[in-house]
Amino acid sequence: MESEPAQSANRAVTLRDVAKLAGVSIATASKALNNQPQVRAETRARVIRAAEQLSFSPNTLAQGLITQRSGTVGLLTSDLEGRFSIPILMGAEDAFGSDQTSVFLCDARGDAVREKHHLRALLSRRVDGLIVVGARPDARASLGRDLPVPVIYAYSPSADPDDLSLVTDNVGGGRLAVDHLIRHGRRRIAHITGDETYGAAQDRARGALERLGEEGLALAGEQVWFGSWSEAWGRGATRMVLQRTPDVDAIFAGSDEIARGVLDTLHQENLDVPGKVAVIGFDNWNILAANARPPLSTVDMNLEQLGRLAAQRLFAAIDGTLEGGVETVGCRLVIRESS
Amino acid sequence: MESEPAQSANRAVTLRDVAKLAGVSIATASKALNNQPQVRAETRARVIRAAEQLSFSPNTLAQGLITQRSGTVGLLTSDLEGRFSIPILMGAEDAFGSDQTSVFLCDARGDAVREKHHLRALLSRRVDGLIVVGARPDARASLGRDLPVPVIYAYSPSADPDDLSLVTDNVGGGRLAVDHLIRHGRRRIAHITGDETYGAAQDRARGALERLGEEGLALAGEQVWFGSWSEAWGRGATRMVLQRTPDVDAIFAGSDEIARGVLDTLHQENLDVPGKVAVIGFDNWNILAANARPPLSTVDMNLEQLGRLAAQRLFAAIDGTLEGGVETVGCRLVIRESS
DNA sequence: CGACTTGCCGAAAACGTTTTCGAGAACGTA
DNA sequence: TACGTTCTCGAAAACGTTTTCGGCAAGTCG
């Protein structure tokens, strides 16, 4: 069973070794392994056999040096907990074939000088492209226009409209949530969300209001409850909502954290979910949503898809050229039991 | 303000360009920039000036090719959500200076063939070393002994004792939690934890029991409540604990998720936390612990420190040689308001 | 039979660095 | 003057690939 073919991968087996074993020149060996046509089938087979016998693996650095392509991209994030960047990274990872392109992950921890540092290092490594993932879904400073590689801004758009930014369709997400509630017969819908200064909070609220408007409805309580992105705010705001409009029959929370707070207060008040009040969150943060009581319906931002898209756009931009603008990725409803 | 020195970083400025501008040979330019002694101070200054004028940044691929050192390491994880690997990554990142070493992040998604794939790719990229982060804190299969670079297993130890593994001191963590409860006068302590097949669950329980034993105490309810790592189990188990031992005055939960469930049931039963019952969790998963009601005291595994240590050990192993074994990293108490 | 095509292969240049080694200059010493 | 030292510097090799180009043999065609 353990009879691996003597692959003492000890010291760096090179193409020269393969060529010697196969009895050909380095050039031919290279062509044989790269499916170049100008090599006889029998020779190719011999080379390939020699390569596996030595368990040859080409030195990507050398390849990159000559092809002017390192086969790497940098993922530059400021998202401490990796909450948003991880799904994006995973999406990007499987859009690039893992053997074609590897990704450097750098966390700037929200520090501009550290970001500059990382940027220099990545460029020095001759990455073929960059994906920048901001910490919050608002515009962030551009890395500048004179970089030697294409840059794509994911999640947070760049402040420079000439850059290409890929963002969540928060307005659409808000519509989606409210639409779902309306379809299930809810009419007195409240919206509790996070920090007013976040564009995402504004957009989600706007989408919700639009959809309500189409139905001739207004928000229960006549206002959007802005606050902070925390459970505590969700709990407190729910108490206020219940006081002002006791007959509320649905609450759309701007994040899953807030939604957890909402659920908590509803339980305390003995209001059945979803019997009496339906609740829907935002983010589909699994650990919060799936473990809630009852499991939380929520809006998923499709971040993996956003990552895949970023990878595709980047890939295309590497040979061609990149045109700026903002592309949005739609959200998706994840229905569990709270609605 | 925008008067950057004409750094049209357009097409790859090389050392040759710097040398030409400074009026020296490539060799001298290289020595000047690398602080080699055999170059006159005045010449060095001229070269350096030329380099910044062109905003030269050396091609790391070429450097790596000749120095036989790529300045990169691979972080191979199977931890989907990045829950454990991210802190470890961050620790590793700041242990390596960011300009010295960059890290490739690869997620195998728990799939062995994908892992093999990534491994091949990383070796082909000539990483200087590997850090392997498993999905659960139990032993995982070794990558094998005949790899050309040092490997360090973090969080999950390798099954091969000749590999170097860095793990959490779960026994110590259990002791820590119980010790804290005892010091605050608790005597009837229950332990609700996750899946019995997890070594971490066993170890934490063992540490708890040891510390209780030293005090001549037994576990409230005479058993460890093994179950699953979910809030639902925390809720259910707490109900059973209260039924069997209504006078319980503290609950040590095997994870913060479970602790959330515990808190939930205690609220329902109108038992004040920490007045009547103290609760302590494990993981210090901020989103869960800090947002709990009341904020949850918990045991932190110091994963960033584990990452830093991994980086240090790896760094040392890159030139020297690596001796196997298991090193443990201690836990740390994070006291909030639930205890 | 000569000329042209085709198929297969190897020599060598190139990518951008680092490092070794020898050369030249300037200087002091015998 | 002849010789050894000490400073600076540059030519060239090396790292491991890919790619261009030319050469040779065999086959095809007029």
Short mmCIF file of C-alpha atoms in Angstrom, two decimals, chain B:
data_model
loop_
_atom_site.label_atom_id
_atom_site.label_comp_id
_atom_site.label_asym_id
_atom_site.label_seq_id
_atom_site.Cartn_x
_atom_site.Cartn_y
_atom_site.Cartn_z
CA MET B 1 -0.60 67.91 -3.23
CA GLU B 2 -1.00 65.47 -6.06
CA SER B 3 2.60 66.05 -7.11
CA GLU B 4 3.74 62.45 -6.91
CA PRO B 5 7.05 62.24 -8.73
CA ALA B 6 5.82 61.19 -12.14
CA GLN B 7 5.61 57.58 -11.05
CA SER B 8 3.96 56.21 -14.12
CA ALA B 9 4.37 52.70 -12.78
CA ASN B 10 3.29 51.65 -16.20
CA ARG B 11 5.54 48.86 -17.34
CA ALA B 12 7.70 47.01 -14.94
CA VAL B 13 10.67 49.12 -13.94
CA THR B 14 13.59 46.80 -13.36
CA LEU B 15 16.91 46.99 -11.66
CA ARG B 16 18.48 47.64 -15.03
CA ASP B 17 16.55 50.90 -15.32
CA VAL B 18 17.66 51.98 -11.89
CA ALA B 19 21.26 51.12 -12.69
CA LYS B 20 21.18 53.02 -15.93
CA LEU B 21 19.70 56.11 -14.31
CA ALA B 22 22.27 55.99 -11.54
CA GLY B 23 25.07 55.37 -14.02
CA VAL B 24 26.26 52.12 -12.48
CA SER B 25 26.10 48.43 -13.32
CA ILE B 26 23.25 46.17 -12.32
CA ALA B 27 25.52 44.44 -9.86
CA THR B 28 26.38 47.62 -8.05
CA ALA B 29 22.78 48.72 -8.03
CA SER B 30 21.78 45.46 -6.40
CA LYS B 31 24.49 45.76 -3.78
CA ALA B 32 23.62 49.36 -3.08
CA LEU B 33 19.98 48.58 -2.44
CA ASN B 34 20.75 45.54 -0.31
CA ASN B 35 23.18 47.28 2.00
CA GLN B 36 26.10 45.24 0.84
CA PRO B 37 29.29 46.85 2.13
CA GLN B 38 31.37 46.95 -1.04
CA VAL B 39 29.90 50.13 -2.41
CA ARG B 40 30.88 53.73 -1.84
CA ALA B 41 28.47 55.81 0.21
CA GLU B 42 28.02 58.38 -2.50
CA THR B 43 27.26 55.73 -5.09
CA ARG B 44 24.78 54.04 -2.83
CA ALA B 45 22.96 57.31 -2.29
CA ARG B 46 22.76 57.89 -6.04
CA VAL B 47 21.31 54.43 -6.60
CA ILE B 48 18.78 54.79 -3.85
CA ARG B 49 17.69 58.11 -5.20
CA ALA B 50 17.27 56.63 -8.66
CA ALA B 51 15.27 53.77 -7.22
CA GLU B 52 12.74 55.97 -5.50
CA GLN B 53 12.59 58.27 -8.45
CA LEU B 54 11.44 55.35 -10.58
CA SER B 55 9.54 53.90 -7.63
CA PHE B 56 11.37 50.68 -8.18
CA SER B 57 10.12 47.59 -6.48
CA PRO B 58 12.19 44.46 -6.87
CA ASN B 59 10.65 41.46 -8.56
CA THR B 60 10.17 38.98 -5.77
CA LEU B 61 9.82 36.11 -8.21
CA ALA B 62 13.30 36.68 -9.53
CA GLN B 63 14.68 37.08 -6.05
CA GLY B 64 13.02 33.89 -4.96
CA LEU B 65 14.32 32.05 -7.95
CA ILE B 66 17.90 32.70 -7.04
CA THR B 67 17.76 32.77 -3.26
CA GLN B 68 15.72 29.58 -3.23
CA ARG B 69 13.28 31.24 -0.90
CA SER B 70 9.94 32.58 -2.02
CA GLY B 71 9.03 34.49 1.10
CA THR B 72 5.62 32.89 1.13
CA VAL B 73 3.90 30.35 3.29
CA GLY B 74 0.72 28.41 2.73
CA LEU B 75 -2.13 28.34 5.19
CA LEU B 76 -4.15 25.25 4.46
CA THR B 77 -7.44 25.11 6.26
CA SER B 78 -10.57 23.04 6.30
CA ASP B 79 -12.45 25.45 8.43
CA LEU B 80 -15.28 26.59 6.25
CA GLU B 81 -16.45 29.62 8.13
CA GLY B 82 -12.96 30.73 8.97
CA ARG B 83 -13.99 30.78 12.56
CA PHE B 84 -10.72 29.42 13.85
CA SER B 85 -8.43 29.97 10.94
CA ILE B 86 -8.94 33.71 10.74
CA PRO B 87 -7.55 34.59 14.14
CA ILE B 88 -4.74 32.15 13.50
CA LEU B 89 -4.08 33.76 10.14
CA MET B 90 -4.01 37.19 11.71
CA GLY B 91 -1.59 36.07 14.36
CA ALA B 92 0.66 34.51 11.77
CA GLU B 93 0.44 37.57 9.57
CA ASP B 94 1.79 39.92 12.16
CA ALA B 95 4.44 37.50 13.35
CA PHE B 96 5.89 37.45 9.85
CA GLY B 97 6.56 41.02 8.96
CA SER B 98 4.08 41.71 6.18
CA ASP B 99 6.87 42.74 3.86
CA GLN B 100 8.95 39.68 4.56
CA THR B 101 6.44 36.97 4.10
CA SER B 102 3.02 36.75 2.55
CA VAL B 103 0.56 33.99 3.07
CA PHE B 104 -1.52 32.00 0.63
CA LEU B 105 -4.85 31.07 2.12
CA CYS B 106 -6.38 27.87 0.79
CA ASP B 107 -9.60 26.32 1.95
CA ALA B 108 -9.92 22.62 1.26
CA ARG B 109 -13.54 22.61 2.42
CA GLY B 110 -12.97 19.36 4.21
CA ASP B 111 -12.33 17.54 0.96
CA ALA B 112 -9.19 15.39 0.89
CA VAL B 113 -8.67 15.59 -2.85
CA ARG B 114 -9.06 19.33 -2.84
CA GLU B 115 -6.48 19.41 -0.10
CA LYS B 116 -4.07 17.38 -2.18
CA HIS B 117 -4.69 19.73 -5.04
CA HIS B 118 -3.93 22.79 -2.99
CA LEU B 119 -0.88 21.13 -1.56
CA ARG B 120 0.52 20.48 -5.00
CA ALA B 121 -0.17 24.04 -6.05
CA LEU B 122 1.50 25.46 -2.97
CA LEU B 123 4.58 23.32 -3.38
CA SER B 124 4.74 24.31 -6.99
CA ARG B 125 4.72 27.91 -5.81
CA ARG B 126 7.70 27.00 -3.66
CA VAL B 127 6.23 28.14 -0.39
CA ASP B 128 8.80 28.16 2.36
CA GLY B 129 6.50 26.41 4.79
CA LEU B 130 2.98 25.33 5.58
CA ILE B 131 0.54 25.86 8.39
CA VAL B 132 -2.32 23.41 8.52
CA VAL B 133 -5.45 24.37 10.40
CA GLY B 134 -8.03 21.65 10.88
CA ALA B 135 -11.74 22.04 11.23
CA ARG B 136 -12.06 20.49 14.65
CA PRO B 137 -9.66 20.23 17.50
CA ASP B 138 -9.04 16.52 17.05
CA ALA B 139 -6.15 14.84 15.37
CA ARG B 140 -6.12 14.88 11.61
CA ALA B 141 -4.16 12.91 9.06
CA SER B 142 -0.58 14.00 8.57
CA LEU B 143 0.42 15.48 5.25
CA GLY B 144 3.30 13.04 5.27
CA ARG B 145 6.89 13.20 6.22
CA ASP B 146 8.59 13.59 2.89
CA LEU B 147 7.57 17.14 2.10
CA PRO B 148 10.30 19.52 1.01
CA VAL B 149 9.16 22.22 3.45
CA PRO B 150 8.40 22.33 7.16
CA VAL B 151 4.79 21.88 8.18
CA ILE B 152 3.12 23.01 11.35
CA TYR B 153 -0.27 21.80 12.47
CA ALA B 154 -2.27 24.38 14.33
CA TYR B 155 -5.48 23.92 16.28
CA SER B 156 -5.92 20.31 15.12
CA PRO B 157 -2.85 18.23 15.91
CA SER B 158 -1.42 15.85 13.37
CA ALA B 159 -1.99 12.16 13.91
CA ASP B 160 1.73 11.63 13.44
CA PRO B 161 3.56 12.45 16.67
CA ASP B 162 6.70 13.26 14.71
CA ASP B 163 5.00 16.31 13.26
CA LEU B 164 4.91 19.53 15.21
CA SER B 165 1.43 20.40 16.42
CA LEU B 166 0.27 23.49 18.26
CA VAL B 167 -2.97 23.08 20.12
CA THR B 168 -5.20 24.70 22.66
CA ASP B 169 -4.87 23.60 26.25
CA ASN B 170 -8.45 22.49 26.62
CA VAL B 171 -7.86 20.80 29.95
CA GLY B 172 -6.44 24.03 31.28
CA GLY B 173 -9.37 25.92 29.81
CA GLY B 174 -11.81 23.71 31.69
CA ARG B 175 -9.90 24.22 34.92
CA LEU B 176 -9.84 27.94 34.35
CA ALA B 177 -13.59 28.18 33.94
CA VAL B 178 -14.39 26.11 37.00
CA ASP B 179 -11.73 27.79 39.06
CA HIS B 180 -13.28 31.12 38.31
CA LEU B 181 -16.72 29.91 39.35
CA ILE B 182 -15.40 28.39 42.55
CA ARG B 183 -13.55 31.56 43.49
CA HIS B 184 -16.82 33.41 43.22
CA GLY B 185 -18.44 31.11 45.70
CA ARG B 186 -20.25 28.74 43.40
CA ARG B 187 -20.51 25.18 44.59
CA ARG B 188 -23.16 23.41 42.57
CA ILE B 189 -21.69 23.60 39.11
CA ALA B 190 -23.09 21.83 36.07
CA HIS B 191 -21.29 21.27 32.79
CA ILE B 192 -23.17 21.24 29.49
CA THR B 193 -21.06 20.63 26.45
CA GLY B 194 -21.02 19.43 22.87
CA ASP B 195 -20.42 16.26 20.93
CA GLU B 196 -18.91 13.52 23.07
CA THR B 197 -16.69 12.37 20.23
CA TYR B 198 -14.76 15.65 20.24
CA GLY B 199 -11.52 15.41 22.12
CA ALA B 200 -11.93 19.04 23.07
CA ALA B 201 -15.22 18.28 24.82
CA GLN B 202 -13.56 15.47 26.75
CA ASP B 203 -10.57 17.58 27.69
CA ARG B 204 -12.55 20.57 28.86
CA ALA B 205 -14.71 18.28 30.97
CA ARG B 206 -11.64 16.62 32.39
CA GLY B 207 -10.14 19.94 33.39
CA ALA B 208 -13.39 20.95 35.03
CA LEU B 209 -13.60 17.70 36.97
CA GLU B 210 -10.00 17.92 38.10
CA ARG B 211 -10.48 21.36 39.51
CA LEU B 212 -13.73 20.35 41.22
CA GLY B 213 -12.01 17.32 42.68
CA GLU B 214 -9.32 19.45 44.24
CA GLU B 215 -12.05 21.27 46.08
CA GLY B 216 -13.75 18.06 47.11
CA LEU B 217 -16.71 18.91 44.91
CA ALA B 218 -18.59 16.87 42.34
CA LEU B 219 -20.44 17.99 39.29
CA ALA B 220 -24.01 19.09 39.94
CA GLY B 221 -26.21 16.37 38.53
CA GLU B 222 -23.36 13.87 38.77
CA GLN B 223 -22.62 13.88 35.06
CA VAL B 224 -21.33 15.80 32.12
CA TRP B 225 -24.10 16.69 29.71
CA PHE B 226 -22.73 15.85 26.30
CA GLY B 227 -24.87 16.67 23.29
CA SER B 228 -24.28 18.86 20.27
CA TRP B 229 -22.60 22.21 19.72
CA SER B 230 -25.85 24.12 19.31
CA GLU B 231 -28.02 26.60 21.13
CA ALA B 232 -30.89 24.18 21.00
CA TRP B 233 -28.93 21.64 22.99
CA GLY B 234 -27.97 24.34 25.46
CA ARG B 235 -31.60 25.19 25.96
CA GLY B 236 -32.74 21.59 26.29
CA ALA B 237 -29.93 20.47 28.54
CA THR B 238 -30.46 23.39 30.88
CA ARG B 239 -34.06 22.38 31.30
CA MET B 240 -32.95 18.89 32.25
CA VAL B 241 -30.33 20.22 34.63
CA LEU B 242 -32.86 22.43 36.38
CA GLN B 243 -35.21 19.51 36.75
CA ARG B 244 -32.61 17.23 38.21
CA THR B 245 -30.80 19.78 40.38
CA PRO B 246 -32.93 22.86 40.90
CA ASP B 247 -30.39 24.37 43.23
CA VAL B 248 -27.62 24.57 40.61
CA ASP B 249 -25.74 27.85 41.01
CA ALA B 250 -23.44 27.83 37.98
CA ILE B 251 -23.28 26.36 34.52
CA PHE B 252 -20.10 25.91 32.54
CA ALA B 253 -20.95 25.62 28.84
CA GLY B 254 -18.60 23.91 26.41
CA SER B 255 -19.06 26.63 23.79
CA ASP B 256 -20.53 30.08 23.49
CA GLU B 257 -23.32 28.74 21.31
CA ILE B 258 -24.35 26.35 24.02
CA ALA B 259 -24.02 29.13 26.57
CA ARG B 260 -26.47 31.22 24.59
CA GLY B 261 -28.97 28.42 24.82
CA VAL B 262 -28.32 28.11 28.53
CA LEU B 263 -28.98 31.81 29.07
CA ASP B 264 -32.14 31.57 27.05
CA THR B 265 -33.65 28.86 29.22
CA LEU B 266 -32.55 30.54 32.43
CA HIS B 267 -34.40 33.65 31.35
CA GLN B 268 -37.49 31.69 30.59
CA GLU B 269 -37.36 30.20 34.06
CA ASN B 270 -36.87 33.64 35.53
CA LEU B 271 -33.55 32.73 37.08
CA ASP B 272 -31.36 35.77 37.41
CA VAL B 273 -27.92 35.67 35.79
CA PRO B 274 -25.54 35.94 37.51
CA GLY B 275 -27.53 36.54 40.69
CA LYS B 276 -29.01 33.09 40.94
CA VAL B 277 -26.97 31.16 38.39
CA ALA B 278 -23.60 32.10 36.91
CA VAL B 279 -22.83 31.12 33.33
CA ILE B 280 -19.53 30.83 31.56
CA GLY B 281 -18.92 29.89 27.95
CA PHE B 282 -16.00 28.83 25.79
CA ASP B 283 -14.49 30.33 22.60
CA ASN B 284 -15.02 34.03 23.18
CA TRP B 285 -16.82 34.22 19.90
CA ASN B 286 -17.43 37.88 20.10
CA ILE B 287 -20.63 38.14 18.17
CA LEU B 288 -22.26 35.64 20.49
CA ALA B 289 -20.61 36.47 23.77
CA ALA B 290 -20.63 40.26 23.73
CA ASN B 291 -24.21 40.47 22.53
CA ALA B 292 -25.63 38.04 25.04
CA ARG B 293 -27.89 39.17 27.80
CA PRO B 294 -26.05 39.63 30.06
CA PRO B 295 -22.75 39.75 28.18
CA LEU B 296 -21.16 36.37 28.51
CA SER B 297 -18.05 35.51 30.48
CA THR B 298 -16.09 32.98 28.51
CA VAL B 299 -12.78 31.24 27.93
CA ASP B 300 -10.65 32.55 25.08
CA MET B 301 -8.33 30.13 23.33
CA ASN B 302 -5.81 32.79 22.38
CA LEU B 303 -5.89 31.77 18.77
CA GLU B 304 -3.99 34.82 17.57
CA GLN B 305 -1.21 33.85 19.90
CA LEU B 306 -1.37 30.35 18.53
CA GLY B 307 -1.01 31.80 15.06
CA ARG B 308 1.93 33.90 16.09
CA LEU B 309 3.58 30.91 17.67
CA ALA B 310 3.00 28.86 14.54
CA ALA B 311 4.66 31.56 12.49
CA GLN B 312 7.62 31.73 14.83
CA ARG B 313 8.12 27.99 14.88
CA LEU B 314 7.80 27.85 11.14
CA PHE B 315 10.24 30.65 10.67
CA ALA B 316 12.75 28.91 12.89
CA ALA B 317 12.22 25.64 11.07
CA ILE B 318 12.83 27.13 7.66
CA ASP B 319 16.58 27.33 8.08
CA GLY B 320 17.07 24.99 11.00
CA THR B 321 15.28 21.74 11.41
CA LEU B 322 11.97 21.07 13.04
CA GLU B 323 11.45 18.75 15.93
CA GLY B 324 8.08 17.14 16.35
CA GLY B 325 5.78 17.02 19.30
CA VAL B 326 2.77 18.79 20.65
CA GLU B 327 2.92 22.24 22.15
CA THR B 328 -0.09 23.69 23.89
CA VAL B 329 -1.18 27.28 24.18
CA GLY B 330 -2.93 28.34 27.32
CA CYS B 331 -6.41 29.81 27.54
CA ARG B 332 -7.44 33.08 29.07
CA LEU B 333 -10.51 34.14 30.97
CA VAL B 334 -12.67 36.92 29.59
CA ILE B 335 -14.93 38.11 32.33
CA ARG B 336 -18.07 39.92 31.35
CA GLU B 337 -21.27 40.02 33.34
CA SER B 338 -22.69 36.53 33.41
CA SER B 339 -20.49 35.34 36.26
#
